[in-house]
Amino acid sequence: MVYPKRFAEVRRGKAAALIYTAKEQKSTFLPTLKKPQRAKTLMPPFPYGMPPVLPALDVVDFAVQLVYALVALALCYAIFRKTRESYELTKHEGLYCFRQAFLLFGLSYLARFLFTLSMLSRDVFGMFMLGRAIAPVFIFLMGFFSTLAIFYLLLGSFWKKYEGRNALLYVAIAAAVLAIISSATRSSLALLALQSVILVAAAALLVARKEKITAMKAMYLLVFATWIVNLWTADLAFARDFELKLLLQLLSLVGFAAVYLRVSKWIK
Amino acid sequence: MNRKRDRLAVIRDILKIIAENHNSVKPTPLLRESNLSSARFAEYYSELLAKGLVKEIVDERGRNYVTLTDKGFSYLEKYSQIINFINEFGL
């Protein structure tokens, strides 16, 4: 019974584990040696080595993400509520698209927060399978709502050019296709790339409009830029610098706050 | 001027005529004062009834009158700010 010399005992927290060195492992399974009985009880609990050291939850970052999502959601919902009476009185098609766009942006922010939460559950709590299974669902929701919001904002400006509601159906299909492609890649990077193309095209269309509504154009471009920044900071793989992320998120809130103030100016 | 902008303005004009006639006017004078064809007036009139901006009342002699609802008054009050908002955002 010479087993204690073969193992090096490692203590980590409450669990004590024994690690085999390669040389010792080899000698353990030599046919001439008799395997000691206590060896079974001394087997390491993690057969493939020690468990990964998980990063600690950054409480400040989590709190910032939560507050950011709530403020963005509140601003979007406030714009939606503020324009309700005007829409109900007039049933104006452009107003319909405008307020739906902000409602959808609000839902996108909610989906974005849930996506960040799923990333946290994967990285911090070690729930790899849960994070892996749920993250694509949130990428789909985030992609669908935000793409639809961008299209609605565009349709609000160009509603006179289309007849009936068929355009709404087509943009919903396009948004769903884009969201499916993004969620299939299991990363917000694909969504970021696809939406950047759409936003550049949308910005070009707005700038090329004949009417000289510079304030509106600037505001819409600000909202588009805001969303891209927001998407970039959603994935923990990018923008790891906390201060930079905070600054970008503050800027994106400023975009929505500017729209809200503008709406409040005209609709008391 | 585009068609949609005209539509909001026409609705405002019809509601204004009713309000200026002590909130009670018969359909025929309303048609005459609104400067619309019968067909277009019928279209707008049914839209206003459907949206709840105006309502029809019948007096004891069986005569039909058109009056504004609270929503109709609200439309008149908020018309200018809604138009300003629509213009501001290029909707």
XYZ file of C-alpha atoms in Angstrom:
359
model
C 0.000 0.000 0.000
C 2.234 2.818 -1.299
C -0.413 4.978 -2.865
C 0.063 8.351 -1.112
C 3.407 9.023 -2.758
C 2.004 8.714 -6.253
C -0.330 11.696 -6.048
C 0.068 15.329 -5.491
C -2.811 16.683 -3.498
C -4.288 19.957 -4.571
C -6.735 21.883 -2.520
C -9.078 24.405 -4.161
C -11.828 25.777 -1.949
C -13.665 23.033 -0.183
C -12.916 20.337 -2.761
C -9.686 18.413 -2.584
C -8.563 16.705 -5.754
C -5.680 14.516 -6.687
C -3.856 15.082 -9.926
C -1.946 12.444 -11.781
C 1.257 13.415 -13.463
C 1.796 11.787 -16.825
C 4.585 9.651 -15.534
C 2.651 8.496 -12.513
C -0.413 7.720 -14.587
C 1.673 5.471 -16.770
C 3.040 3.622 -13.797
C -0.444 3.248 -12.311
C -1.565 1.083 -15.175
C 1.466 -1.185 -15.314
C 0.204 -4.744 -15.173
C 2.748 -5.732 -12.560
C 1.540 -3.172 -10.071
C -1.482 -3.923 -7.982
C -3.926 -1.054 -7.940
C -4.512 0.037 -4.365
C -8.085 -0.078 -3.092
C -8.120 3.505 -1.853
C -7.169 4.748 -5.306
C -10.865 4.796 -6.276
C -11.735 7.219 -3.559
C -8.723 9.369 -4.436
C -9.703 9.767 -8.124
C -9.943 13.419 -9.152
C -13.535 14.735 -9.405
C -12.756 16.328 -12.799
C -11.318 13.571 -15.027
C -10.142 16.013 -17.718
C -8.297 18.286 -15.327
C -9.281 21.102 -13.036
C -12.477 23.042 -13.786
C -12.054 26.300 -15.647
C -11.553 29.361 -13.516
C -14.677 31.438 -14.188
C -14.499 35.228 -14.253
C -16.256 37.044 -11.444
C -19.503 38.863 -12.259
C -18.860 42.531 -12.873
C -21.730 43.960 -10.858
C -21.147 47.541 -12.054
C -21.183 46.486 -15.711
C -24.336 44.463 -15.165
C -26.037 47.376 -13.389
C -25.023 49.753 -16.218
C -26.453 47.375 -18.822
C -29.699 47.091 -16.888
C -30.104 50.841 -16.367
C -29.158 51.511 -19.999
C -31.791 49.062 -21.273
C -34.460 50.461 -18.978
C -33.773 54.110 -19.897
C -33.732 53.321 -23.632
C -36.935 51.305 -23.315
C -38.590 54.110 -21.319
C -37.590 56.759 -23.890
C -38.883 54.683 -26.821
C -42.137 53.914 -25.032
C -42.553 57.583 -24.077
C -42.265 58.572 -27.782
C -44.827 55.881 -28.657
C -47.251 57.079 -25.960
C -46.767 60.743 -26.749
C -47.880 60.313 -30.368
C -50.830 58.051 -29.570
C -53.495 60.746 -29.438
C -52.293 62.414 -32.628
C -52.429 59.103 -34.437
C -55.844 58.179 -33.088
C -57.254 61.520 -34.207
C -55.788 61.501 -37.697
C -54.992 57.830 -38.529
C -52.078 59.273 -40.474
C -50.006 56.576 -42.186
C -46.689 58.331 -41.590
C -47.468 58.767 -37.904
C -48.350 55.089 -37.660
C -44.958 54.045 -39.055
C -43.107 56.587 -36.900
C -44.576 55.438 -33.587
C -44.341 51.754 -34.478
C -40.640 52.290 -35.275
C -39.959 53.561 -31.767
C -41.995 50.818 -30.140
C -39.917 48.302 -32.100
C -36.681 50.054 -31.102
C -37.783 49.707 -27.479
C -38.378 45.982 -27.939
C -34.967 45.710 -29.619
C -33.321 47.235 -26.556
C -35.114 44.724 -24.361
C -33.954 41.845 -26.585
C -30.448 43.317 -26.578
C -30.387 43.321 -22.777
C -31.571 39.700 -22.675
C -28.859 38.800 -25.196
C -26.224 40.442 -22.976
C -27.678 38.544 -20.034
C -27.383 35.254 -21.921
C -23.737 36.079 -22.677
C -23.200 36.757 -18.982
C -24.822 33.448 -18.038
C -22.372 31.731 -20.369
C -19.234 33.576 -19.312
C -19.840 34.111 -15.626
C -22.119 31.404 -14.364
C -20.665 28.695 -16.586
C -24.070 27.840 -18.066
C -22.535 27.146 -21.459
C -25.367 25.058 -22.824
C -28.049 27.473 -21.628
C -26.227 30.455 -23.104
C -25.609 28.577 -26.320
C -29.254 27.580 -26.653
C -30.832 30.898 -25.729
C -28.456 33.463 -27.283
C -29.619 32.793 -30.915
C -33.233 33.376 -29.853
C -32.347 36.820 -28.513
C -30.202 37.574 -31.579
C -33.240 36.715 -33.714
C -35.539 38.962 -31.675
C -32.996 41.785 -31.588
C -32.405 41.498 -35.340
C -36.095 41.254 -36.218
C -37.313 44.144 -34.081
C -34.460 46.505 -34.913
C -34.496 45.835 -38.678
C -38.248 46.287 -38.737
C -37.856 49.525 -36.753
C -35.362 50.890 -39.306
C -37.711 49.953 -42.167
C -40.689 51.531 -40.398
C -38.762 54.743 -39.851
C -38.001 54.815 -43.571
C -41.583 53.954 -44.535
C -42.780 56.801 -42.318
C -40.874 59.204 -44.520
C -41.741 57.542 -47.826
C -45.282 56.295 -47.172
C -46.696 58.404 -49.989
C -44.736 56.329 -52.485
C -46.413 53.015 -51.667
C -50.031 51.971 -51.800
C -51.820 50.094 -49.030
C -50.100 48.000 -46.357
C -48.306 45.485 -48.602
C -45.019 47.299 -48.031
C -45.355 46.568 -44.302
C -45.673 42.860 -45.064
C -42.626 42.867 -47.354
C -40.429 44.649 -44.829
C -41.568 42.226 -42.102
C -40.504 39.291 -44.304
C -37.159 40.955 -45.088
C -36.549 41.623 -41.376
C -37.387 38.007 -40.496
C -34.963 36.672 -43.144
C -32.182 38.938 -41.887
C -32.858 37.911 -38.284
C -32.771 34.197 -39.185
C -29.413 34.624 -40.956
C -28.018 36.493 -37.947
C -29.239 33.991 -35.371
C -27.870 31.092 -37.441
C -24.368 32.505 -36.964
C -24.914 32.678 -33.152
C -23.194 36.045 -33.000
C -24.313 39.640 -33.182
C -21.424 40.308 -35.594
C -23.436 39.120 -38.633
C -26.367 41.282 -37.549
C -24.031 44.237 -37.160
C -22.659 43.734 -40.684
C -26.075 43.254 -42.339
C -27.690 46.159 -40.539
C -24.764 48.438 -41.339
C -25.469 47.873 -45.042
C -29.178 48.606 -44.537
C -28.454 51.712 -42.470
C -26.031 53.117 -45.027
C -28.678 52.597 -47.748
C -31.380 54.138 -45.527
C -29.183 57.127 -44.709
C -28.461 57.640 -48.421
C -32.208 57.537 -49.202
C -32.962 60.076 -46.481
C -30.196 62.437 -47.533
C -31.332 62.191 -51.166
C -34.882 63.281 -50.271
C -36.045 66.311 -52.182
C -37.569 68.084 -49.187
C -35.094 70.076 -47.146
C -35.998 68.812 -43.711
C -32.523 68.997 -42.278
C -33.518 68.659 -38.598
C -35.445 65.486 -39.328
C -32.663 64.080 -41.484
C -30.088 64.764 -38.791
C -32.282 63.163 -36.161
C -32.913 60.006 -38.153
C -29.229 59.680 -38.963
C -28.512 60.078 -35.254
C -30.962 57.277 -34.429
C -29.349 55.019 -37.061
C -25.842 55.730 -35.738
C -27.130 55.176 -32.219
C -28.423 51.733 -33.055
C -25.163 50.652 -34.687
C -23.192 51.799 -31.644
C -25.644 49.976 -29.442
C -25.268 46.767 -31.449
C -21.507 47.032 -31.294
C -21.533 47.289 -27.510
C -24.037 44.426 -27.129
C -21.526 41.636 -27.656
C -19.070 41.238 -24.813
C -16.424 40.168 -27.312
C -16.216 43.759 -28.603
C -15.940 46.949 -26.608
C -14.448 45.322 -23.524
C -13.225 48.687 -22.321
C -15.816 49.691 -19.740
C -15.318 53.458 -20.022
C -15.555 53.406 -23.811
C -18.687 51.270 -23.676
C -20.268 53.581 -21.121
C -19.510 56.617 -23.259
C -20.984 54.999 -26.385
C -24.084 53.937 -24.505
C -24.554 57.447 -23.142
C -24.260 58.803 -26.681
C -26.874 56.389 -27.933
C -29.252 57.439 -25.163
C -28.680 61.057 -26.165
C -29.949 60.164 -29.665
C -33.267 58.863 -28.366
C -33.562 61.634 -25.802
C -33.157 64.191 -28.630
C -36.032 62.598 -30.555
C -38.175 62.529 -27.416
C -37.531 66.218 -26.715
C -38.345 67.078 -30.320
C -41.612 65.146 -30.135
C -42.464 66.796 -26.804
C -41.839 70.198 -28.316
C -44.590 69.735 -30.889
C -47.000 67.488 -29.024
C -47.838 68.787 -25.581
C -49.902 69.661 -51.926
C -50.200 65.903 -51.494
C -53.459 64.030 -51.058
C -52.917 63.014 -47.424
C -52.217 66.554 -46.279
C -55.369 67.674 -48.046
C -57.350 64.998 -46.298
C -56.399 66.294 -42.833
C -57.157 69.849 -43.920
C -60.562 68.886 -45.360
C -61.477 67.141 -42.110
C -60.413 70.225 -40.171
C -62.590 72.424 -42.451
C -65.675 70.266 -42.011
C -65.255 70.203 -38.231
C -64.702 73.965 -38.183
C -67.937 74.580 -40.083
C -69.871 72.550 -37.514
C -68.187 74.350 -34.590
C -68.894 77.783 -36.084
C -72.590 76.915 -36.468
C -73.093 76.507 -32.700
C -72.091 72.860 -32.936
C -75.265 71.918 -34.756
C -75.733 71.896 -38.511
C -77.857 69.947 -40.973
C -76.018 67.701 -43.457
C -77.107 69.645 -46.550
C -75.744 73.065 -45.469
C -72.635 71.289 -44.297
C -72.165 69.781 -47.755
C -72.677 73.170 -49.365
C -70.211 74.990 -47.095
C -67.534 72.354 -47.264
C -66.991 72.889 -51.010
C -66.855 69.202 -51.811
C -68.649 67.067 -54.356
C -71.461 64.894 -53.017
C -69.434 61.755 -53.498
C -66.378 63.092 -51.696
C -68.484 64.615 -48.953
C -70.214 61.266 -48.378
C -66.804 59.619 -48.155
C -65.510 62.116 -45.595
C -68.773 62.200 -43.671
C -68.824 58.440 -43.171
C -65.149 58.575 -42.158
C -65.856 61.256 -39.553
C -68.753 59.219 -38.156
C -66.651 56.056 -38.100
C -63.776 57.812 -36.282
C -66.170 59.304 -33.766
C -65.276 62.907 -34.577
C -68.912 63.829 -35.269
C -72.283 62.323 -34.382
C -75.801 62.607 -35.724
C -78.656 63.731 -33.516
C -82.377 63.800 -34.338
C -84.583 66.492 -32.780
C -88.215 66.044 -31.670
C -89.430 66.999 -35.168
C -87.358 64.249 -36.734
C -84.757 66.569 -38.284
C -81.218 65.331 -38.620
C -78.337 67.404 -37.214
C -74.590 66.889 -37.094
C -72.605 67.815 -33.956
C -69.001 67.530 -32.865
C -67.989 64.977 -30.268
C -65.269 65.593 -27.651
C -62.856 63.903 -30.024
C -63.918 66.324 -32.772
C -63.191 69.323 -30.553
C -59.883 67.761 -29.588
C -59.008 67.374 -33.288
C -59.687 71.062 -33.915
C -57.590 72.073 -30.914
C -54.648 69.874 -31.812
C -54.771 70.171 -35.583
C -52.063 72.822 -35.887
C -49.653 71.054 -33.573
C -50.189 67.710 -35.344
C -49.535 69.361 -38.715
C -46.405 71.033 -37.342
C -45.220 67.703 -35.977
C -45.853 65.912 -39.294
C -43.972 68.623 -41.188
C -41.115 68.645 -38.686
C -40.511 64.922 -38.999
C -41.201 64.793 -42.741
C -43.992 62.235 -42.307
